[in-house]
Short mmCIF file of N, CA and C in Angstrom, two decimals:
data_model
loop_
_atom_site.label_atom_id
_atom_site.label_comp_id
_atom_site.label_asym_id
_atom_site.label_seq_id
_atom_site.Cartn_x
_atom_site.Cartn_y
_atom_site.Cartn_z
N UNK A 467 -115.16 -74.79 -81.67
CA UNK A 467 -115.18 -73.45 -81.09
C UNK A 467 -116.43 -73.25 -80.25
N UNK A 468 -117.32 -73.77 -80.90
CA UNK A 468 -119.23 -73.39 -80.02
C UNK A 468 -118.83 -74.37 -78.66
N UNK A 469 -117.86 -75.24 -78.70
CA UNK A 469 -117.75 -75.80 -77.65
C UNK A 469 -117.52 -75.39 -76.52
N UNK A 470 -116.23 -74.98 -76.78
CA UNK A 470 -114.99 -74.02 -76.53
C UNK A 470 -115.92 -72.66 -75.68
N UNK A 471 -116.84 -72.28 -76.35
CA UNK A 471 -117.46 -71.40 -75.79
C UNK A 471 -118.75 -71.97 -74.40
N UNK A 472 -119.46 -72.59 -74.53
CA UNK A 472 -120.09 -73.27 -73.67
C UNK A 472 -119.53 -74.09 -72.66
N UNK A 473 -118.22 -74.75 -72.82
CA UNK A 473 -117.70 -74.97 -71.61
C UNK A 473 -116.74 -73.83 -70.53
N UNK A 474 -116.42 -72.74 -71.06
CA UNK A 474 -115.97 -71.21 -70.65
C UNK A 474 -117.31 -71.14 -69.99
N UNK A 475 -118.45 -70.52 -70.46
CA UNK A 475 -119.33 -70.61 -69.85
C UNK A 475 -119.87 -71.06 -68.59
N UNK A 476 -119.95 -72.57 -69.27
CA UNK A 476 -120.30 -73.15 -67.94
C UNK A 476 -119.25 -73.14 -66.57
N UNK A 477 -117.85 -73.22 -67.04
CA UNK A 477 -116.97 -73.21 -65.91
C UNK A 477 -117.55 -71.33 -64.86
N UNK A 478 -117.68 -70.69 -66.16
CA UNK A 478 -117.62 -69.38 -64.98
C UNK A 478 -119.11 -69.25 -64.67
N UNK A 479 -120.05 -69.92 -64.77
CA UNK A 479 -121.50 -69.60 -64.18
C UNK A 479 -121.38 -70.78 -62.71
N UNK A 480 -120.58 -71.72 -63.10
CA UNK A 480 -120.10 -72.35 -61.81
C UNK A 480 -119.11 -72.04 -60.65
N UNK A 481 -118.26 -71.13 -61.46
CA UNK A 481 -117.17 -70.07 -60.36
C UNK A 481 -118.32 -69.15 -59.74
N UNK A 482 -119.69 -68.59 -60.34
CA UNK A 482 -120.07 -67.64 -59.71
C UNK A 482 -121.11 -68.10 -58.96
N UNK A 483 -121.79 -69.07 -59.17
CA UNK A 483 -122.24 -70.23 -57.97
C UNK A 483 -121.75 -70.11 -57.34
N UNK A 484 -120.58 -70.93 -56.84
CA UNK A 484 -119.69 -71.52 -55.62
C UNK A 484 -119.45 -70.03 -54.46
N UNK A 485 -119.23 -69.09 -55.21
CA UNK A 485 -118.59 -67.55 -54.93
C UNK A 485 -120.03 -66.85 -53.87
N UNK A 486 -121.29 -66.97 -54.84
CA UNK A 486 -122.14 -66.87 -53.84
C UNK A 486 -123.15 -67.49 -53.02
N UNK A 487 -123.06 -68.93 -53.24
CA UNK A 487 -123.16 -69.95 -52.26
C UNK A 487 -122.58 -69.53 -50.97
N UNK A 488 -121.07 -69.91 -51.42
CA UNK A 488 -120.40 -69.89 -49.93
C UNK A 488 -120.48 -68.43 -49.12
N UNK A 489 -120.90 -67.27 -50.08
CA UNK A 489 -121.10 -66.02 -49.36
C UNK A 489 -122.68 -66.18 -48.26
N UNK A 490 -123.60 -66.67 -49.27
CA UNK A 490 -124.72 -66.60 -48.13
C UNK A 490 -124.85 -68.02 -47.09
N UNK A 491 -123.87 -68.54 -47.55
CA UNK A 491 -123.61 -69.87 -46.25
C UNK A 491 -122.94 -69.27 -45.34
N UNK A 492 -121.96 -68.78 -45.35
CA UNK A 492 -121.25 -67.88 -44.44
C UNK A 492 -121.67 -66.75 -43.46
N UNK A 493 -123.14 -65.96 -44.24
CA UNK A 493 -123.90 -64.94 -43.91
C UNK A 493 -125.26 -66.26 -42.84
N UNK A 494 -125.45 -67.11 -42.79
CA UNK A 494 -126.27 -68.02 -42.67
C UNK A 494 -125.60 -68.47 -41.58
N UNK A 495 -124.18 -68.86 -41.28
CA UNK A 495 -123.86 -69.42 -40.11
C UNK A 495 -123.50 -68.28 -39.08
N UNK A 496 -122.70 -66.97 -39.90
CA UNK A 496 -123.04 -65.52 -38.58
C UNK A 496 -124.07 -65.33 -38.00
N UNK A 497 -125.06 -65.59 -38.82
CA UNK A 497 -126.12 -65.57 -38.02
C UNK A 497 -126.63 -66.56 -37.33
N UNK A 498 -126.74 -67.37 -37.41
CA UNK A 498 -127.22 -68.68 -36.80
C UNK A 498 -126.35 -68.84 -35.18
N UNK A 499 -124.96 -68.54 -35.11
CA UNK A 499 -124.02 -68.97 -34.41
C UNK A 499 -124.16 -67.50 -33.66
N UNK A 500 -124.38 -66.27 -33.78
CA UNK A 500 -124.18 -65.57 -32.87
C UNK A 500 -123.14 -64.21 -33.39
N UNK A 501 -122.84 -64.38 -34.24
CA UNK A 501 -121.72 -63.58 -34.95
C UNK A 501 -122.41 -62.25 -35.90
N UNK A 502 -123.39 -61.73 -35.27
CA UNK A 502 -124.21 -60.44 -35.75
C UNK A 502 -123.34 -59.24 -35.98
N UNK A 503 -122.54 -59.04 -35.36
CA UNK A 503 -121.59 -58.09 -35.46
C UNK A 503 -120.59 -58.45 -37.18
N UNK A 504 -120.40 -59.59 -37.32
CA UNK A 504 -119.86 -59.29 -38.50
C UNK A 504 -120.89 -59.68 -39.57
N UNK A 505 -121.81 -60.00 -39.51
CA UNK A 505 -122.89 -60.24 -40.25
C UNK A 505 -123.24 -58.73 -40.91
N UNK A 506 -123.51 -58.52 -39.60
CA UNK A 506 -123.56 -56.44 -39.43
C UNK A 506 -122.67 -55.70 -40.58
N UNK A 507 -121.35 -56.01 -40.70
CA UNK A 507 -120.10 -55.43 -41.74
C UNK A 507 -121.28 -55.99 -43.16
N UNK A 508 -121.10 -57.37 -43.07
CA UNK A 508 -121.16 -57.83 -44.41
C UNK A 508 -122.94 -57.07 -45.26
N UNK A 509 -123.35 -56.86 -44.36
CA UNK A 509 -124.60 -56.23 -44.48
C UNK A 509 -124.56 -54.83 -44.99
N UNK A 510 -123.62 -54.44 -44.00
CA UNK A 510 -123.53 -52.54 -44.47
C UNK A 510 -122.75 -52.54 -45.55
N UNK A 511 -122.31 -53.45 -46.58
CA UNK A 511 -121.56 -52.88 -47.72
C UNK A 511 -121.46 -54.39 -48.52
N UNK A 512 -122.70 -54.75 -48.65
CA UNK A 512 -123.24 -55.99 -49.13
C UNK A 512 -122.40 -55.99 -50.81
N UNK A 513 -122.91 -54.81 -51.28
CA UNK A 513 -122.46 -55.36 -53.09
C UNK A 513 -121.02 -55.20 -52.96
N UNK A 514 -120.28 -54.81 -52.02
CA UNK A 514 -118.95 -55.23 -52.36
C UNK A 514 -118.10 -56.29 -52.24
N UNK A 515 -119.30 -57.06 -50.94
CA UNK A 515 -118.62 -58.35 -50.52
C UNK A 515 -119.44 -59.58 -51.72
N UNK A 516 -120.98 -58.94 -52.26
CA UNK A 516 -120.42 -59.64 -53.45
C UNK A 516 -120.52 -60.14 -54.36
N UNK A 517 -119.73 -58.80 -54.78
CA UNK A 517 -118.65 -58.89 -55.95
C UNK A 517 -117.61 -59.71 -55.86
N UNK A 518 -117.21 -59.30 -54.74
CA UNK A 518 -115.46 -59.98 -54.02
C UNK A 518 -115.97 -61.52 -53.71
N UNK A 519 -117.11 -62.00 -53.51
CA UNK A 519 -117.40 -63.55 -53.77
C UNK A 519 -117.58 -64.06 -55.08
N UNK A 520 -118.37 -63.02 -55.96
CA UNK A 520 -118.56 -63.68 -57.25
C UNK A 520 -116.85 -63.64 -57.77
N UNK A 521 -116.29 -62.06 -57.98
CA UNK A 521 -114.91 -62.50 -57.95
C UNK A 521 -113.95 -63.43 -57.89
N UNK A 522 -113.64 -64.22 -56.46
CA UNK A 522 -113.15 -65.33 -56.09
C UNK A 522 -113.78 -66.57 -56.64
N UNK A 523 -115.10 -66.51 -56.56
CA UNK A 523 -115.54 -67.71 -57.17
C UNK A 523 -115.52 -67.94 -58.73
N UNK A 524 -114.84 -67.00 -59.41
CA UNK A 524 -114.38 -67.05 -60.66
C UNK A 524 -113.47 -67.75 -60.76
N UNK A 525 -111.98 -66.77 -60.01
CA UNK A 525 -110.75 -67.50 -60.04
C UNK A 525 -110.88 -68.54 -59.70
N UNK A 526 -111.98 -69.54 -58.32
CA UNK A 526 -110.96 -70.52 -57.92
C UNK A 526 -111.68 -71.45 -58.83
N UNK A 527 -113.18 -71.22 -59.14
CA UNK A 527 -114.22 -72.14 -59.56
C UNK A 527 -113.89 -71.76 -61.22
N UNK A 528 -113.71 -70.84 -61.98
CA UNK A 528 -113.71 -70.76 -63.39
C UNK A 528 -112.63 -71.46 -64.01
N UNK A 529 -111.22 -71.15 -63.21
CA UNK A 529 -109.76 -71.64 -63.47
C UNK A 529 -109.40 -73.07 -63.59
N UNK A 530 -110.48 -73.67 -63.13
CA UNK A 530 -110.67 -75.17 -63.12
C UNK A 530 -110.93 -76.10 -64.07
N UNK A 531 -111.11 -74.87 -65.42
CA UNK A 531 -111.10 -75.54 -66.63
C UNK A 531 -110.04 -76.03 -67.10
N UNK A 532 -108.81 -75.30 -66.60
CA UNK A 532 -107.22 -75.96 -67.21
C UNK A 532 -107.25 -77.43 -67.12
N UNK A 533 -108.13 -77.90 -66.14
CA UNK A 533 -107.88 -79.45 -66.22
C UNK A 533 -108.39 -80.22 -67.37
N UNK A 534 -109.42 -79.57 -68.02
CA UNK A 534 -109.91 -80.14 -69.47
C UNK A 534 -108.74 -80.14 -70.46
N UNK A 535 -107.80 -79.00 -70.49
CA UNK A 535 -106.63 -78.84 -71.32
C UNK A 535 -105.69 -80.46 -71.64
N UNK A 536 -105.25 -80.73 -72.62
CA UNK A 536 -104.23 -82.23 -72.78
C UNK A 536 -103.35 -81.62 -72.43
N UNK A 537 -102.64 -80.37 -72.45
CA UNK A 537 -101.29 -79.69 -72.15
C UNK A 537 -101.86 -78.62 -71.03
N UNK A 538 -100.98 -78.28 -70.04
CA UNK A 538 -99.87 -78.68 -69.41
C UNK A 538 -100.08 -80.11 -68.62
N UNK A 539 -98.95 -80.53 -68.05
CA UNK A 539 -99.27 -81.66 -67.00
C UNK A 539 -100.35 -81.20 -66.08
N UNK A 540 -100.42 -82.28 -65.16
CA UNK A 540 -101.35 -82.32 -63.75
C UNK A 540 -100.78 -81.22 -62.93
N UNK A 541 -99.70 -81.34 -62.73
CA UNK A 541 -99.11 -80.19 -61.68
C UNK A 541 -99.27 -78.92 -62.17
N UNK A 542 -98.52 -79.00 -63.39
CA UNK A 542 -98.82 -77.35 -63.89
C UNK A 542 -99.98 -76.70 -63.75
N UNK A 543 -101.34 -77.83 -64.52
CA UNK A 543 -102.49 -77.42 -64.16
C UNK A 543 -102.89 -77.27 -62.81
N UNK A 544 -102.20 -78.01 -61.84
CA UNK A 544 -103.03 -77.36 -60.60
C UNK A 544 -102.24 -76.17 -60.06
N UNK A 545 -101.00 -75.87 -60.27
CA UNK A 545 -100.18 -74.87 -59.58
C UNK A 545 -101.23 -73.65 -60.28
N UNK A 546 -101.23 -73.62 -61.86
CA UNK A 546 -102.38 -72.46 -62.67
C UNK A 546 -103.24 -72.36 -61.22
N UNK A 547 -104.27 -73.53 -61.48
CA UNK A 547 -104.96 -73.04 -60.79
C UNK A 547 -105.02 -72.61 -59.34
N UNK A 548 -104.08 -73.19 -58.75
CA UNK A 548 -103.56 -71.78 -57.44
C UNK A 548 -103.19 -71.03 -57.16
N UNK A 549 -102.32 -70.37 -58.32
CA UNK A 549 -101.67 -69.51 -58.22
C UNK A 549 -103.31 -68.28 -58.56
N UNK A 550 -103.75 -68.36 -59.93
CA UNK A 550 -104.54 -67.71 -59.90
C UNK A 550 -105.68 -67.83 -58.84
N UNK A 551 -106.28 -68.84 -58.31
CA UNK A 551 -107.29 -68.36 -56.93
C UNK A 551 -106.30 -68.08 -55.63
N UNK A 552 -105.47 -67.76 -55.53
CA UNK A 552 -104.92 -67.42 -54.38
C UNK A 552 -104.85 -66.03 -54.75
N UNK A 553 -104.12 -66.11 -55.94
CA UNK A 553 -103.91 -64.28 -56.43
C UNK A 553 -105.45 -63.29 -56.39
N UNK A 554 -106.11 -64.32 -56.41
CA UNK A 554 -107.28 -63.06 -56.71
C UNK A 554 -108.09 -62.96 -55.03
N UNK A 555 -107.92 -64.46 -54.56
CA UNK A 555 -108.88 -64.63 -53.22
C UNK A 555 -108.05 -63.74 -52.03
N UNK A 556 -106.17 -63.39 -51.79
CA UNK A 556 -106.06 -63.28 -51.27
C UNK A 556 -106.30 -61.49 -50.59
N UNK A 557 -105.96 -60.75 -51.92
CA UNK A 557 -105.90 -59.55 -51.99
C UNK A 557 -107.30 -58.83 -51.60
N UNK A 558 -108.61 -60.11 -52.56
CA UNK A 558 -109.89 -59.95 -52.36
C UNK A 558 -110.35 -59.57 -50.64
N UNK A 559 -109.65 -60.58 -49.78
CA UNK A 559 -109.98 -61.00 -48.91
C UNK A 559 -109.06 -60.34 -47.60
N UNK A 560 -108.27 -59.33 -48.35
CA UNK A 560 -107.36 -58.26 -47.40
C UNK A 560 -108.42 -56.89 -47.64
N UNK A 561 -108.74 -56.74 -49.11
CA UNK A 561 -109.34 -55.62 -48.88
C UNK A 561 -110.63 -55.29 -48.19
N UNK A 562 -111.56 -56.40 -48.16
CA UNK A 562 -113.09 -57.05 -48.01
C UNK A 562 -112.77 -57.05 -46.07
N UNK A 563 -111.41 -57.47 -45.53
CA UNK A 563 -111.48 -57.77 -44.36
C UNK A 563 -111.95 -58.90 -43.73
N UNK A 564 -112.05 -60.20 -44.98
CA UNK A 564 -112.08 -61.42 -44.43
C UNK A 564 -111.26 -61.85 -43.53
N UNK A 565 -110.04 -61.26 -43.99
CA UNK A 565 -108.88 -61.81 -42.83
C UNK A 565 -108.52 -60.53 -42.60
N UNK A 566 -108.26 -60.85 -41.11
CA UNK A 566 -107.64 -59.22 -40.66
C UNK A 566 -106.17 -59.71 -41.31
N UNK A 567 -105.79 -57.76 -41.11
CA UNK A 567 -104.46 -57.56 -41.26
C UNK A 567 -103.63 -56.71 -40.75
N UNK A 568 -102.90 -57.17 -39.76
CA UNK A 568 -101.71 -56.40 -39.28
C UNK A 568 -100.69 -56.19 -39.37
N UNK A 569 -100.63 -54.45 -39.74
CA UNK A 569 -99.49 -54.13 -40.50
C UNK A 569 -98.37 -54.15 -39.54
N UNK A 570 -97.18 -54.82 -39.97
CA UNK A 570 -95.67 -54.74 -39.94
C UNK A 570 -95.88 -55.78 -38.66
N UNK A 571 -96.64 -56.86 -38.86
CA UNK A 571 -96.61 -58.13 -37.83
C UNK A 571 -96.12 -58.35 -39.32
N UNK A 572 -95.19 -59.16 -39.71
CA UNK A 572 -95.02 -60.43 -40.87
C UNK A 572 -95.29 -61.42 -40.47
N UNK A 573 -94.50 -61.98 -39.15
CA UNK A 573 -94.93 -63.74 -39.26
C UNK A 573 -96.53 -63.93 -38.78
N UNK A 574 -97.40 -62.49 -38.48
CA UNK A 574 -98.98 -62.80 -38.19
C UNK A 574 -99.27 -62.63 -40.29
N UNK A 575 -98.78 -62.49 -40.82
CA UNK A 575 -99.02 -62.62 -42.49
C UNK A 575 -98.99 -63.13 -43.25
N UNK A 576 -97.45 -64.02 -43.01
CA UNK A 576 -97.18 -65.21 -43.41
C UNK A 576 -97.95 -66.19 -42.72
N UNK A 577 -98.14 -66.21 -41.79
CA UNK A 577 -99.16 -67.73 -41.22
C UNK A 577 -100.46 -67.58 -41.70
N UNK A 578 -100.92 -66.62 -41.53
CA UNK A 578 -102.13 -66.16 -42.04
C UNK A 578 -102.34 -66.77 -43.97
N UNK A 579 -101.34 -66.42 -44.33
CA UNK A 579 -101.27 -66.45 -45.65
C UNK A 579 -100.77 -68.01 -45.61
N UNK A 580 -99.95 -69.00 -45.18
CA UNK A 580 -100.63 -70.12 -45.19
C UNK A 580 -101.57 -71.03 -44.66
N UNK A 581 -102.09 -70.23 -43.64
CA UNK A 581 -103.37 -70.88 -43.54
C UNK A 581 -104.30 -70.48 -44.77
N UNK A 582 -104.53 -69.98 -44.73
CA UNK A 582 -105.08 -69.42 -46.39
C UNK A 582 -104.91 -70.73 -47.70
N UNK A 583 -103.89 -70.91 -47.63
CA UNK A 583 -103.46 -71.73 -48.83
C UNK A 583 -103.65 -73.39 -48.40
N UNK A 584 -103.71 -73.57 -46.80
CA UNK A 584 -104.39 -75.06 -46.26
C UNK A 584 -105.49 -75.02 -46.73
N UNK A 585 -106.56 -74.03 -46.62
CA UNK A 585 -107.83 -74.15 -46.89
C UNK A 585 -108.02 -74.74 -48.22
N UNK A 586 -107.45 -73.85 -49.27
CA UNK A 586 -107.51 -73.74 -50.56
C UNK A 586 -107.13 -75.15 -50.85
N UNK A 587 -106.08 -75.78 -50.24
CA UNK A 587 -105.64 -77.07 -50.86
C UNK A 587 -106.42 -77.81 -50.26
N UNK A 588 -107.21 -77.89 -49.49
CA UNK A 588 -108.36 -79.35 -48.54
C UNK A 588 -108.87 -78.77 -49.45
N UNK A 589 -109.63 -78.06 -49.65
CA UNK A 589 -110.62 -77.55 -50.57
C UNK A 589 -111.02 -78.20 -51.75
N UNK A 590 -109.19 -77.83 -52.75
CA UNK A 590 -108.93 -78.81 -54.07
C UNK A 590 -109.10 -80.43 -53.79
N UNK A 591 -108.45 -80.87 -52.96
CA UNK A 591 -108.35 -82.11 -52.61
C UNK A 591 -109.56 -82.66 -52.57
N UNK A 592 -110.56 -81.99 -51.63
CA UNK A 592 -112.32 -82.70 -51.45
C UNK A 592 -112.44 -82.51 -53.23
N UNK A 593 -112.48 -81.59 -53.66
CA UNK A 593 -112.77 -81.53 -55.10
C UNK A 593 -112.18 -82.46 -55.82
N UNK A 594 -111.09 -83.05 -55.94
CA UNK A 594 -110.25 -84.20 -56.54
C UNK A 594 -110.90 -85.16 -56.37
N UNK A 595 -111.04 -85.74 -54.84
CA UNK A 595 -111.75 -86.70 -54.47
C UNK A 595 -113.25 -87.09 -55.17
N UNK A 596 -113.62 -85.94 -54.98
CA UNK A 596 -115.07 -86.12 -55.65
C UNK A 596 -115.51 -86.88 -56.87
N UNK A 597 -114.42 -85.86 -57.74
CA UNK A 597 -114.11 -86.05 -59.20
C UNK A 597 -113.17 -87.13 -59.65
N UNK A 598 -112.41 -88.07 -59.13
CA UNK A 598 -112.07 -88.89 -59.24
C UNK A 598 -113.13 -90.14 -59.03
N UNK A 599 -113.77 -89.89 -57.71
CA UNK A 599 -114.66 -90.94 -57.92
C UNK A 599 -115.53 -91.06 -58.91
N UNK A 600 -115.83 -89.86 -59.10
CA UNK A 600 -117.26 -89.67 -60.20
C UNK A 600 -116.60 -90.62 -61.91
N UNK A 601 -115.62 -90.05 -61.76
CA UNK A 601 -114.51 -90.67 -63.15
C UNK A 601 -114.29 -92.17 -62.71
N UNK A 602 -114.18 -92.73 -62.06
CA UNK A 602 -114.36 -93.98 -61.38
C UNK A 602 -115.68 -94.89 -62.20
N UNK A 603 -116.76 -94.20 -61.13
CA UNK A 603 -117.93 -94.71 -61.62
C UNK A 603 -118.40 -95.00 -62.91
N UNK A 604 -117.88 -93.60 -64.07
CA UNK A 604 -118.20 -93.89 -65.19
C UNK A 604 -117.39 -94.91 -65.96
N UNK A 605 -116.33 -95.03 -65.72
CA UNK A 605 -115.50 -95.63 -65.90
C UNK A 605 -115.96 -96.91 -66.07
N UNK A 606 -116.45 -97.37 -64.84
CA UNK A 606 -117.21 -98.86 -64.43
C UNK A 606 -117.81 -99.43 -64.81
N UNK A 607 -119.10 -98.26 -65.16
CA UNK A 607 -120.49 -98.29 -65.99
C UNK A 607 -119.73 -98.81 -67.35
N UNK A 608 -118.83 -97.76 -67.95
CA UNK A 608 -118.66 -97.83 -69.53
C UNK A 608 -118.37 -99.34 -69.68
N UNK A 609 -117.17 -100.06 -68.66
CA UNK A 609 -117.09 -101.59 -68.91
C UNK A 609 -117.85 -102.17 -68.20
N UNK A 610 -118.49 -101.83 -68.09
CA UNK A 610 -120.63 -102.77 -67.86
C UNK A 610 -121.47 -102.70 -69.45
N UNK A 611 -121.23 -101.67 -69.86
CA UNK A 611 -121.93 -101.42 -71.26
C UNK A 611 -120.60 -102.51 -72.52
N UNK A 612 -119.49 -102.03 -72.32
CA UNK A 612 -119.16 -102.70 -73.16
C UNK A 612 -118.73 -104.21 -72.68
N UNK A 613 -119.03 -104.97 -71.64
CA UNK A 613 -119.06 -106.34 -71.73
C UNK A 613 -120.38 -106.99 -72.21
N UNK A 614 -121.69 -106.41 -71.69
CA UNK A 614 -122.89 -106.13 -72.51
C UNK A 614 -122.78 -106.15 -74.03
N UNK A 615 -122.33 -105.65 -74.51
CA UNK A 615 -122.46 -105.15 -75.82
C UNK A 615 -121.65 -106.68 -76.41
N UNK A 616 -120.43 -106.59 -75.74
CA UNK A 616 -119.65 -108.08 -75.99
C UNK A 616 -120.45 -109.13 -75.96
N UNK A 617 -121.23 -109.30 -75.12
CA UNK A 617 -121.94 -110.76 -74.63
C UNK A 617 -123.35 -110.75 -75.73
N UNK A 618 -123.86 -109.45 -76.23
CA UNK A 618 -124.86 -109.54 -77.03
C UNK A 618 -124.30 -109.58 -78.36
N UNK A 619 -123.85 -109.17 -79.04
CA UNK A 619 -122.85 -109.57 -80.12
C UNK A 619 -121.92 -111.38 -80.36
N UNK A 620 -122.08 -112.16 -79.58
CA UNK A 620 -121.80 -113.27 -79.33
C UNK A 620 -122.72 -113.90 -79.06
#
């Protein structure tokens, strides 16, 4: 259970990392690039945008614990986890005015809304990648230690 609790933990102090990382990276390239005017928005109503980052960076970064779970499969666990960071990033990110929205355009909503969900999946994917290699490596190491261990035992 003390486990159970410290890895909850750690998953959501890492959702709220990522959430405001990418908020003042974002605030960092408006400015840098010329984009003062929306820098300007994010400025005049700062604790709401974030919230709406720590927010998102809950769902997409906290939800990521399902993969520690033995049950459900791989898929299930990743659909969980899109369904919930999409559910929370997208609404976040209609009300916040990350993405505009124009009413009674649909197909400007629907595209919008899968571009939205490209991001999210390169996103997962660099994250897979990462973490696969990293699981790789240890992997490698562990049969480096235990042929070691073999060869000193003999």
């Amino acid at each position: 259970m003390k486990h159970s609790i410290k890895l909850i933990i750690k998953y959501l102090c890492h959702g709220i990392t990522w959430g405001c990382t990418t908020l003042v990276l974002l605030c960092l390239f408006y400015q840098l690039f010329g984009a003062e005017d929306t820098l300007l928005l994010i400025m005049n109503d700062f604790s709401r945008h974030a919230i709406g980052s720590i927010l998102v960076g809950i769902a997409c970064g906290s939800t990521a614990i399902v993969y520690q779970l033995d049950r459900p499969s791989f898929g299930a666990k990743a659909a969980i986890h899109f369904i919930v960071g999409m559910g929370v990033f997208y609404p976040v990110a209609l009300s916040l005015h990350w993405i505009p929205y124009h009413s009674g355009d649909i197909l400007y909503t629907i595209l919008q809304f899968l571009f939205s969900c490209i991001i999210f999946v390169a996103i997962w994917f660099c994250f897979y990648l990462f973490n696969r290699g990293e699981a790789k490596k240890i992997n490698n190491r562990l049969k480096e230690l235990e042929h070691l261990h073999d060869d000193v035992s003999h």
